[in-house]
Coordinates of C-alpha atoms and ligand atoms in Angstrom, one line a residue:
X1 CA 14.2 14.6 28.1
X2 CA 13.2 13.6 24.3
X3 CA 16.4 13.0 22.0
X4 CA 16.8 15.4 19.2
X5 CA 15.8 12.6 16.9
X6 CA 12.2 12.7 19.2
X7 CA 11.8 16.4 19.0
X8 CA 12.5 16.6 14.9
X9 CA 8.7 14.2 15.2
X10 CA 4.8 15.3 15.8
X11 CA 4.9 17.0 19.4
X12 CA 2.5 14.9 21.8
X13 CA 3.7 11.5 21.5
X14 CA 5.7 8.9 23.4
X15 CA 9.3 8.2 21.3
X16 CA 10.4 6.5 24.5
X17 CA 11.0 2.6 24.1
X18 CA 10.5 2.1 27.8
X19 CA 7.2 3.8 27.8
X20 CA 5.6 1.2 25.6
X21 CA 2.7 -0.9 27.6
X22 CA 2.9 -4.4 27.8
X23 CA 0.5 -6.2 25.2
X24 CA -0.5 -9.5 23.6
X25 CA -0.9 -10.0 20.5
X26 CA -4.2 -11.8 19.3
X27 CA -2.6 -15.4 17.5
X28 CA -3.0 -15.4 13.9
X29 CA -3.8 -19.2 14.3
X30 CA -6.5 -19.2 16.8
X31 CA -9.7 -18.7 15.0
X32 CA -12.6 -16.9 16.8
X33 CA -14.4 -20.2 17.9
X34 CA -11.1 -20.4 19.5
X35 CA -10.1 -23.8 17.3
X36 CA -6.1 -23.9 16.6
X37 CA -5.6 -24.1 12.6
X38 CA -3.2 -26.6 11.7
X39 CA -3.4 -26.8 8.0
X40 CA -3.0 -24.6 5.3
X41 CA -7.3 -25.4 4.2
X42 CA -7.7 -24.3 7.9
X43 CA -5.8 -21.0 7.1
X44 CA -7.4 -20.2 3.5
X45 CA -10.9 -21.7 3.9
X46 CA -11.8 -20.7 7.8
X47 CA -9.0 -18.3 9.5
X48 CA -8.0 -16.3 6.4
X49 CA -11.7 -15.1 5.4
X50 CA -12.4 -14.2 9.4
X51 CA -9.3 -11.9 9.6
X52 CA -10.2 -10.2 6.2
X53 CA -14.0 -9.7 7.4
X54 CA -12.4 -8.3 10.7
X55 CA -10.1 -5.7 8.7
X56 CA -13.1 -4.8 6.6
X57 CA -15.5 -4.4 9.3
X58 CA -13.9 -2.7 12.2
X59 CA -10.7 -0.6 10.2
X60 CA -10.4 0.1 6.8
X61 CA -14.4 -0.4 6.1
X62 CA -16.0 -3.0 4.0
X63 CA -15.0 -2.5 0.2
X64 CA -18.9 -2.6 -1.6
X65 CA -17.9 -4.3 -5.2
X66 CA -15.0 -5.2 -7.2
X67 CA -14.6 -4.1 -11.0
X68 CA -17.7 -2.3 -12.0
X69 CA -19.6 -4.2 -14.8
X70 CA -19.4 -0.9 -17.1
X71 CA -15.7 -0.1 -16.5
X72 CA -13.7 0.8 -19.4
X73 CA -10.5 2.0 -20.7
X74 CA -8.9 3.9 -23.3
X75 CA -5.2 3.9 -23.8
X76 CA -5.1 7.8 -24.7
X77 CA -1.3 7.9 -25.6
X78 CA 1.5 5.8 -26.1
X79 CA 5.1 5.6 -27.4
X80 CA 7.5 3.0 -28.1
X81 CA 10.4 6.0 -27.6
X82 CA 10.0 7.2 -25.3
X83 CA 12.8 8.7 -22.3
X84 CA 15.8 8.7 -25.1
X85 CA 14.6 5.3 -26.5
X86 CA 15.1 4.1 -22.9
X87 CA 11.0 2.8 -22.2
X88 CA 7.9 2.4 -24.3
X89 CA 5.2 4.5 -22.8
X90 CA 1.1 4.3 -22.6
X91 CA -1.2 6.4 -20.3
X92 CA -4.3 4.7 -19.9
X93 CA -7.2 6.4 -19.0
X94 CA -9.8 4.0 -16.9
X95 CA -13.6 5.4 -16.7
X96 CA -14.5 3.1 -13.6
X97 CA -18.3 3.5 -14.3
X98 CA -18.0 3.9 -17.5
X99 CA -19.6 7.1 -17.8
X100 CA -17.0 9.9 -19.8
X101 CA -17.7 12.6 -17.2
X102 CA -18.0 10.3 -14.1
X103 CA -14.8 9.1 -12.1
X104 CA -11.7 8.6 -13.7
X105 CA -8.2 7.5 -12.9
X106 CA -5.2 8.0 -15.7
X107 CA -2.3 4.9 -15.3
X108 CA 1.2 6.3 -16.8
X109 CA 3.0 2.6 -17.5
X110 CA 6.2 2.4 -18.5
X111 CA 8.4 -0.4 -19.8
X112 CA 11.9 -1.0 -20.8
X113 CA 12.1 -0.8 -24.4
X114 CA 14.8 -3.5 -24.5
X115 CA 12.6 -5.9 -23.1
X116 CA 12.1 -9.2 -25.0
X117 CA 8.9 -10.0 -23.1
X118 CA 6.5 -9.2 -20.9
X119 CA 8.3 -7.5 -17.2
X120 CA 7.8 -7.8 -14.1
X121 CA 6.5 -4.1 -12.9
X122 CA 5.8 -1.9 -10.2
X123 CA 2.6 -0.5 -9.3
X124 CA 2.7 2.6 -6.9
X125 CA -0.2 5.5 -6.4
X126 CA 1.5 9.0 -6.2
X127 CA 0.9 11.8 -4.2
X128 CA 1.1 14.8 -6.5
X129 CA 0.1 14.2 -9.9
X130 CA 1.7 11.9 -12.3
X131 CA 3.3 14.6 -14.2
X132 CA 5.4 15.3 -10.9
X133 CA 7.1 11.5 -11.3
X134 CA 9.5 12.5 -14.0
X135 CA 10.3 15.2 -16.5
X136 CA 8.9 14.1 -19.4
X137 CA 6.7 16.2 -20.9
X138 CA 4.5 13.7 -22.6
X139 CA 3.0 13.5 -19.6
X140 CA -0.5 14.7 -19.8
X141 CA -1.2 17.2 -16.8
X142 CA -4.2 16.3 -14.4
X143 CA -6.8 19.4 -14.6
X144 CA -5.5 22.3 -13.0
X145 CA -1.8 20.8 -12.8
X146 CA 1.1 23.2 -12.8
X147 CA 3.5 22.6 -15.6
X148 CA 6.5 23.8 -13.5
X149 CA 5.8 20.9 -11.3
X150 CA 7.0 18.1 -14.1
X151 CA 9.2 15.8 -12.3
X152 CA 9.4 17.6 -9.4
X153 CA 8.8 14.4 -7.3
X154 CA 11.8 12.7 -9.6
X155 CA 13.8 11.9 -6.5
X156 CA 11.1 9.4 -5.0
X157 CA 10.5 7.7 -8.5
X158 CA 13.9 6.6 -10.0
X159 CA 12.1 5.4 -13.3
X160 CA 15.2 5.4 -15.2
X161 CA 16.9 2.9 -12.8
X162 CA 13.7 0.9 -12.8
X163 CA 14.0 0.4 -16.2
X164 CA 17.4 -0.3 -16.6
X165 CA 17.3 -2.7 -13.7
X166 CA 14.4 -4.8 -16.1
X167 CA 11.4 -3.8 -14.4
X168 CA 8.2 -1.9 -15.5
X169 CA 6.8 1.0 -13.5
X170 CA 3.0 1.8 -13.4
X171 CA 1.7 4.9 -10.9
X172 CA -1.7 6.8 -10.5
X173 CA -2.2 10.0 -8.7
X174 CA -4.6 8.6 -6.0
X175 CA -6.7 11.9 -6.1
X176 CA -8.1 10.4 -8.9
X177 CA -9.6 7.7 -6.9
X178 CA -10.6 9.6 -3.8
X179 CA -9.8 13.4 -3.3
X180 CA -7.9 13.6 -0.1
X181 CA -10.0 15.4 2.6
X182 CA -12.2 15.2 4.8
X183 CA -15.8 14.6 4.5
X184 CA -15.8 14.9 1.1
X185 CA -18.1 11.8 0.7
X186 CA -19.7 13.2 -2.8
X187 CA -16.1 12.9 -4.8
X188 CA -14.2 9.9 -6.0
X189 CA -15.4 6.3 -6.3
X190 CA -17.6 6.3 -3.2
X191 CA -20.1 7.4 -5.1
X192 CA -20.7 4.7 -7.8
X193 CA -21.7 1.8 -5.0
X194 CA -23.7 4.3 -2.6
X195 CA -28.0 2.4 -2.6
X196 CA -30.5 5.4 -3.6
X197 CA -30.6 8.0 -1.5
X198 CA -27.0 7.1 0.1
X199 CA -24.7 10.1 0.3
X200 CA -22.1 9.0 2.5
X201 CA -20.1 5.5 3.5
X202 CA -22.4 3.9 6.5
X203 CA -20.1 3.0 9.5
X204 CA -18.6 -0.1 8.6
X205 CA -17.9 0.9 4.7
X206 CA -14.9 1.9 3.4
X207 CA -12.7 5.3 4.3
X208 CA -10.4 6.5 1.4
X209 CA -8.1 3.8 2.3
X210 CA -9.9 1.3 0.8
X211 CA -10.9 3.2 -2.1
X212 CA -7.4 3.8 -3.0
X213 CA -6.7 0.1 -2.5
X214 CA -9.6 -0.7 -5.1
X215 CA -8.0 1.6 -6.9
X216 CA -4.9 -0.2 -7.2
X217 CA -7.0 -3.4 -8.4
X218 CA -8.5 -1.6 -11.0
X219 CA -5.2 -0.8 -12.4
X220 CA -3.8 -4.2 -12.1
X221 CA -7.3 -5.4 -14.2
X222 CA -5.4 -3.0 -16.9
X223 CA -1.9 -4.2 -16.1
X224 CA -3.1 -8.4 -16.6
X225 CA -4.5 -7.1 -20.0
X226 CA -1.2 -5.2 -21.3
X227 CA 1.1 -7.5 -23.1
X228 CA 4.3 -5.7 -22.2
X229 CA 3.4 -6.4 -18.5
X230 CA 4.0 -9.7 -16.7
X231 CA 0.5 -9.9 -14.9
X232 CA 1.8 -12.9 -12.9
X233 CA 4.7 -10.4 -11.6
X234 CA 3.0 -7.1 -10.5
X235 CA 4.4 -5.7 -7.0
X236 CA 2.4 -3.5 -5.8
X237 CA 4.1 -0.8 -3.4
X238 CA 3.6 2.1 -1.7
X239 CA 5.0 5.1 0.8
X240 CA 3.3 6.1 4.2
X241 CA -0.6 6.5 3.6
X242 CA 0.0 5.0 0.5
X243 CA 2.4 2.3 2.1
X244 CA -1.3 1.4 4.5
X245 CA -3.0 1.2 1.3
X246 CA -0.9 -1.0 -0.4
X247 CA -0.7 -3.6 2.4
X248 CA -4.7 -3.1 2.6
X249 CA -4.2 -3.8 -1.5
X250 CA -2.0 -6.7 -1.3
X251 CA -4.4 -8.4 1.7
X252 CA -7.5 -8.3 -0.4
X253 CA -6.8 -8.7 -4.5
X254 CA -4.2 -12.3 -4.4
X255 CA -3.1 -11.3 -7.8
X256 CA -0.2 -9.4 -6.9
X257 CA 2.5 -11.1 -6.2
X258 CA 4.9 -8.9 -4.0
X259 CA 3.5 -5.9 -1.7
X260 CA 5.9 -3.6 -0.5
X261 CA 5.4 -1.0 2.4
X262 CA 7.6 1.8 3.2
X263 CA 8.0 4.0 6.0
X264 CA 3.7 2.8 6.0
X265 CA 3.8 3.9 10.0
X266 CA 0.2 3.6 11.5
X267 CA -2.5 1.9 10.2
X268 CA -0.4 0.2 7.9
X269 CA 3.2 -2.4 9.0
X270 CA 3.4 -0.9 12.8
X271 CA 1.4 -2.6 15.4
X272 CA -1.0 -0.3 16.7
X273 CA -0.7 -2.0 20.6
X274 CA 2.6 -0.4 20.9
X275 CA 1.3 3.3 21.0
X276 CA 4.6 4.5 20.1
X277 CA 4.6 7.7 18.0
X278 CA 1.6 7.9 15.7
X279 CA -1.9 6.4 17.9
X280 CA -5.2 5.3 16.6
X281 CA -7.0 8.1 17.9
X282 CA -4.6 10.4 16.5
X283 CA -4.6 8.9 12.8
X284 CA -8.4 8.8 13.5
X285 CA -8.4 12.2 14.7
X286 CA -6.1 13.7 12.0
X287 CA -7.6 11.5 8.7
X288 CA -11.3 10.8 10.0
X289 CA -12.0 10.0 6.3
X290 CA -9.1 7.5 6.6
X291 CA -10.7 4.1 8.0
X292 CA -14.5 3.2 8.2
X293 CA -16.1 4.7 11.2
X294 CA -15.9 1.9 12.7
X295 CA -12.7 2.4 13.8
X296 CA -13.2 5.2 16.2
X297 CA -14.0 2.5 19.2
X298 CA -10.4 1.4 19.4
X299 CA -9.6 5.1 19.9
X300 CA -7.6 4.6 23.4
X301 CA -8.5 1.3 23.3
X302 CA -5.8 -0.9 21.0
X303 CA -5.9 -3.7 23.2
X304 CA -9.8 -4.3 22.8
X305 CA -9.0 -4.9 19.0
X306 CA -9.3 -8.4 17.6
X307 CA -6.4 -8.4 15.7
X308 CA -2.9 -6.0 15.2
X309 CA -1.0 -5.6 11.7
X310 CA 1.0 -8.7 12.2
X311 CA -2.7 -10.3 10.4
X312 CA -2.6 -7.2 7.9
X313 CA 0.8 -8.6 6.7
X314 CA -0.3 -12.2 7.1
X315 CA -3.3 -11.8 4.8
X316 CA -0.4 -11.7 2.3
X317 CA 1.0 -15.1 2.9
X318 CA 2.3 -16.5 1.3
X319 CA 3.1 -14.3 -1.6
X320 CA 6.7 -12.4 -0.6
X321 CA 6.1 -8.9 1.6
X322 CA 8.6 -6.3 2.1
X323 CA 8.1 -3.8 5.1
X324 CA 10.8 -0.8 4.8
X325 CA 11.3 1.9 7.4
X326 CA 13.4 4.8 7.8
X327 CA 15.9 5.3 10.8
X328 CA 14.4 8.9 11.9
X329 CA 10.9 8.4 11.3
X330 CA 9.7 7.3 14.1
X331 CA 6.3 9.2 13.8
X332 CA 5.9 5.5 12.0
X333 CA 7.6 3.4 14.7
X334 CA 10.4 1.3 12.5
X335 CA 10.2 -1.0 15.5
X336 CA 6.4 -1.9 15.5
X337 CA 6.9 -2.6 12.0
X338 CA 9.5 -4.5 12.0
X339 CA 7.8 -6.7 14.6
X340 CA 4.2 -7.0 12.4
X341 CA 7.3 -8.5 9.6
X342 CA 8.3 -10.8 12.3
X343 CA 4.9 -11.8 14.1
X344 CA 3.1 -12.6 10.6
X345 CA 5.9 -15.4 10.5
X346 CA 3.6 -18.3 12.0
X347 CA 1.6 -17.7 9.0
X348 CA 4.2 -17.8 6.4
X349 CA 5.5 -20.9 8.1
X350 CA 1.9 -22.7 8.1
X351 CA 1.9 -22.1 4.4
X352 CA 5.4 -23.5 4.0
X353 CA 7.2 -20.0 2.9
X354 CA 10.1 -18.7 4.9
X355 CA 9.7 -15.9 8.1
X356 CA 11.6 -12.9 8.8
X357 CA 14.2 -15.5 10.1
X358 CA 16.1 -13.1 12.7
X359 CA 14.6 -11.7 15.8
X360 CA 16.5 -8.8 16.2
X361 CA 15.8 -5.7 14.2
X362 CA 18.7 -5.7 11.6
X363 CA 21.3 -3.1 11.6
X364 CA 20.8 -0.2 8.9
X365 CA 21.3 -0.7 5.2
X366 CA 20.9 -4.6 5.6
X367 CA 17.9 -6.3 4.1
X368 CA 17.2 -9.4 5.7
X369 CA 14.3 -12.4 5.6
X370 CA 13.0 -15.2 3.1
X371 CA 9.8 -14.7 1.9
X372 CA 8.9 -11.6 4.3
X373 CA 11.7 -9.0 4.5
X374 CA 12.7 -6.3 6.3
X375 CA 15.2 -3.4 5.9
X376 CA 15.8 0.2 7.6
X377 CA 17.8 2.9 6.2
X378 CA 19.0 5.6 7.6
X379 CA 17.3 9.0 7.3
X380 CA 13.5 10.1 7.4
X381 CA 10.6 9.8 6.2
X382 CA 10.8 9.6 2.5
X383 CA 10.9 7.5 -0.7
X384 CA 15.3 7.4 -1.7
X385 CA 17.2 5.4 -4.5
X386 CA 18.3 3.1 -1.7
X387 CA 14.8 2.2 -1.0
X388 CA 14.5 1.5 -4.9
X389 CA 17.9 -0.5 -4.3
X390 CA 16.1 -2.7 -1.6
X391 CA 12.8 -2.8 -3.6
X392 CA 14.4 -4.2 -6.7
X393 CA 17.1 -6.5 -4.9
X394 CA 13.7 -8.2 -3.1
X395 CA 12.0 -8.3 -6.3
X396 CA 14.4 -9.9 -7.8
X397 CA 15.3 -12.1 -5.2
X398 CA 11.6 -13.0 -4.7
X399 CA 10.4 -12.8 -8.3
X400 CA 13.4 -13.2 -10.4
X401 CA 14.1 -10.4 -13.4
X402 CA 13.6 -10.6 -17.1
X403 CA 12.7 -15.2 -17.5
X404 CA 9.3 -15.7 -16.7
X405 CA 8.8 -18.0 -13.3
Ligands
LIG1 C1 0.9 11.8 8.3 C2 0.2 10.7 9.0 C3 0.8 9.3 8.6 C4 1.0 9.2 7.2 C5 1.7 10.4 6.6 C6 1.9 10.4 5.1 O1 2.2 12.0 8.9 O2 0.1 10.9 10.3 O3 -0.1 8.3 9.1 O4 1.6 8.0 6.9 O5 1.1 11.6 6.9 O6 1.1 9.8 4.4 O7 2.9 11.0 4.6

C-alpha cells in the first residue's frame, strides 16, 4: 500500500522506487553520427548545437526569433526609497513589438540601496501578479488585479533578505508573456512571429514554455542595460512550471550566469525515463499548450526519446546550475532530479568545471556539489526562506557578492 507521503500526491501514479523500469540514458558525449566528443570545440561547435536543436524540435518547440527589432521600453516608475530606504525601485514596462496596445510585460527590479555598484540579481517570473510579491503599494496592479492581494505571495519572495544579503531581485508575472491555458494560441507573444495567415504554433514551434523562457531574455536585454544591475551576474531562477522554464531559459540565452530550478518536477530537472510521479503523457495531457506538439509521440514512449534532462541541465555547462527539490513533492520526483544534476556531470567535466561530486542523494538541508549543485529540504512543494538560504549561499559561492568577478 502507498505511504501517506504517496497518497498526499496526484492519484494515478507510481511513488514506488522499486516500480521504476530499467533505462539508459542516451550519452551526452556521443553525437548523433555516433562520433565520441573529446574536446570542449567538439562540445560547443558540434554536440551542444545538436542537443539544443533536439530540445527545440521534439519538446519545448522551436523558439521563431530573438529580441524583436521594434521592442522597446519605458521605465514607468522608479524610486531610490523605496521599502524604508532599504532598495531603489523601477518597473519597467517592455512593449516586445513595440506597438502600445500590443504585448507587454512589466519587470518590477529592485536593488539594495546600499549598494556601491552594480549587483548581482535574481530574475524569477511569478505566478500571480507582481503586486502579489510584496506589500508595497507602489506596485502598479496588472489590469483587473485585486488590491487585497498585495504581497499575498510574500512568503515565496523574501525580497527583504535578498537585499540585505547584496543581491538584486527582478520578477514578471509570466501571464504577461503567455496567458496560461489552453489553446489560447491568439494571446501573448505567439502572435508577433506567426507568417500571414498563421493562427497557431505549427507542431514543432514553441508551447508556452518557450515563450516564457523568451520572456525571461527579454528581461535580461533590460537588466544588461540597467546600471544598478551586474549583467555579467544575472541568475535566472524559477519554481515548478516556472523552474522547467528557467532551465529551458538558462539552456538557450548563455548570458545568464547561474540557473536555478526548484521543485521544477517534469519536464524540467527530473528525467522523464524514470516515470515516477508526474509522466509525459500526463504533463502533455494536463498542459497540452505546454511543449510543442511534437512532444505528444513520446507519450508512453520515454525511452524512444533522443535525449533525457541530464542534456537540459548540460546545455548549461559550464555556467554553475542549482537543482532544488522538496522532500514531499514527489509529484516532481526529487530523485530523478537529483540524478539529471548528477548525469549532466560528464559535461561539466569536459568543460573543466566541477560535477555534482557525490553519488548519493544528500541528506536534507545539505547543499552539496561544485559547479552543479544539489539540495532537498524537507517539506512540499513550494518556494520557503530556506530555499532563498540555498539560492543565495550557491550564488554566492558560485558568483561571489557585492566585488565584481
Ligand atoms: C502541476 C504540474 C507540474 C507543475 C506544477 C506547477 O502540478 O503537473 O508539472 O510543475 O503544476 O507549476 O505548480
Amino acid at each position: 500500500s502507498a505511504s501517506p507521503r504517496a497518497e498526499a500526491q496526484p492519484a494515478g501514479a507510481n511513488y514506488d522506487e522499486s516500480k521504476v523500469p530499467d533505462y539508459t540514458l542516451p550519452d551526452p558525449l556521443v553525437a548523433e553520427d555516433g562520433t565520441r566528443v573529446m574536446s570542449p570545440e567538439q562540445w560547443r561547435d558540434v554536440r551542444r548545437p545538436e542537443i539544443l536543436r533536439l530540445f527545440s524540435e521534439l519538446m519545448y518547440g522551436k523558439t521563431p526569433g530573438g529580441r524583436p527589432e521594434r521592442m522597446r521600453w519605458e521605465v514607468v516608475d522608479s524610486s531610490d526609497d523605496a521599502l524604508d530606504g532599504l532598495a531603489t525601485r523601477k518597473q519597467i514596462r517592455i512593449f516586445f513589438d513595440g506597438r502600445d496596445d500590443g504585448p507587454r510585460m512589466d519587470l518590477l527590479l529592485y536593488t539594495p540601496a546600499a549598494a556601491e555598484g552594480p549587483v548581482p540579481t535574481f530574475l524569477g517570473l511569478n505566478f500571480r501578479g507582481n503586486h502579489t510579491v510584496f506589500p508595497d503599494p507602489a506596485i502598479l496592479l496588472p489590469d483587473g488585479a485585486d488590491e487585497a492581494d498585495r504581497g499575498e505571495r510574500r512568503g515565496r519572495w523574501p525580497i527583504d533578505v535578498i537585499l540585505r544579503n547584496g543581491f538584486g531581485v527582478a520578477t514578471a508575472w509570466y501571464f504577461d508573456i503567455d496567458p496560461d491555458v489552453k489553446d489560447q494560441w491568439s494571446d501573448g507573444v505567439h502572435p508577433i512571429f506567426y507568417a500571414e495567415g498563421q493562427d497557431r504554433p505549427l507542431p514543432d514551434e514553441w508551447g508556452a514554455i518557450g515563450a516564457w523562457a523568451w520572456g525571461l531574455s527579454r528581461a535580461m536585454d533590460y537588466l544588461e542595460a540597467d546600471e544598478d544591475v551586474d549583467g555579467s551576474r544575472v541568475i535566472v531562477l524559477g519554481h515548478s512550471r516556472l523552474g522547467k522554464t528557467s532551465l529551458w531559459a538558462g539552456a538557450q540565452d548563455e548570458r545568464f550566469a547561474l540557473v536555478i530550478s526548484n521543485d521544477s518536477g517534469c519536464g524540467g530537472a527530473a528525467l522523464s525515463r524514470r516515470r515516477f510521479g508526474e509522466t509525459v503523457e500526463r504533463i502533455n495531457t494536463t498542459f497540452p499548450h505546454w511543449f510543442s506538439d511534437s512532444f505528444n509521440q513520446f507519450n508512453a514512449n520515454e525511452d524512444s526519446l533522443p535525449f533525457d534532462q541530464h542534456m537540459l541541465i548540460a546545455l548549461i555547462a559550464p555556467r554553475p546550475v542549482l537543482v532544488c527539490s522538496a522532500e514531499e513533492d514527489l509529484w516532481a520526483d526529487p530523485r530523478g532530479e537529483f540524478l539529471s544534476a548528477k548525469h549532466a556531470g560528464p559535461v561539466y567535466r569536459l568543460l573543466g568545471a566541477d560535477d555534482l561530486g557525490v553519488d548519493e542523494m544528500p541528506p536534507v538541508n545539505t547543499l552539496v556539489g561544485g559547479t552543479i549543485g544539489y539540495h532537498i529540504r524537507p517539506g512540499a512543494h513550494d518556494v520557503t526562506l530556506r530555499d532563498w538560504d540555498v539560492f543565495m549561499e550557491f550564488a554566492t559561492l558560485r558568483l561571489g557578492r557585492a566585488a565584481r568577478r
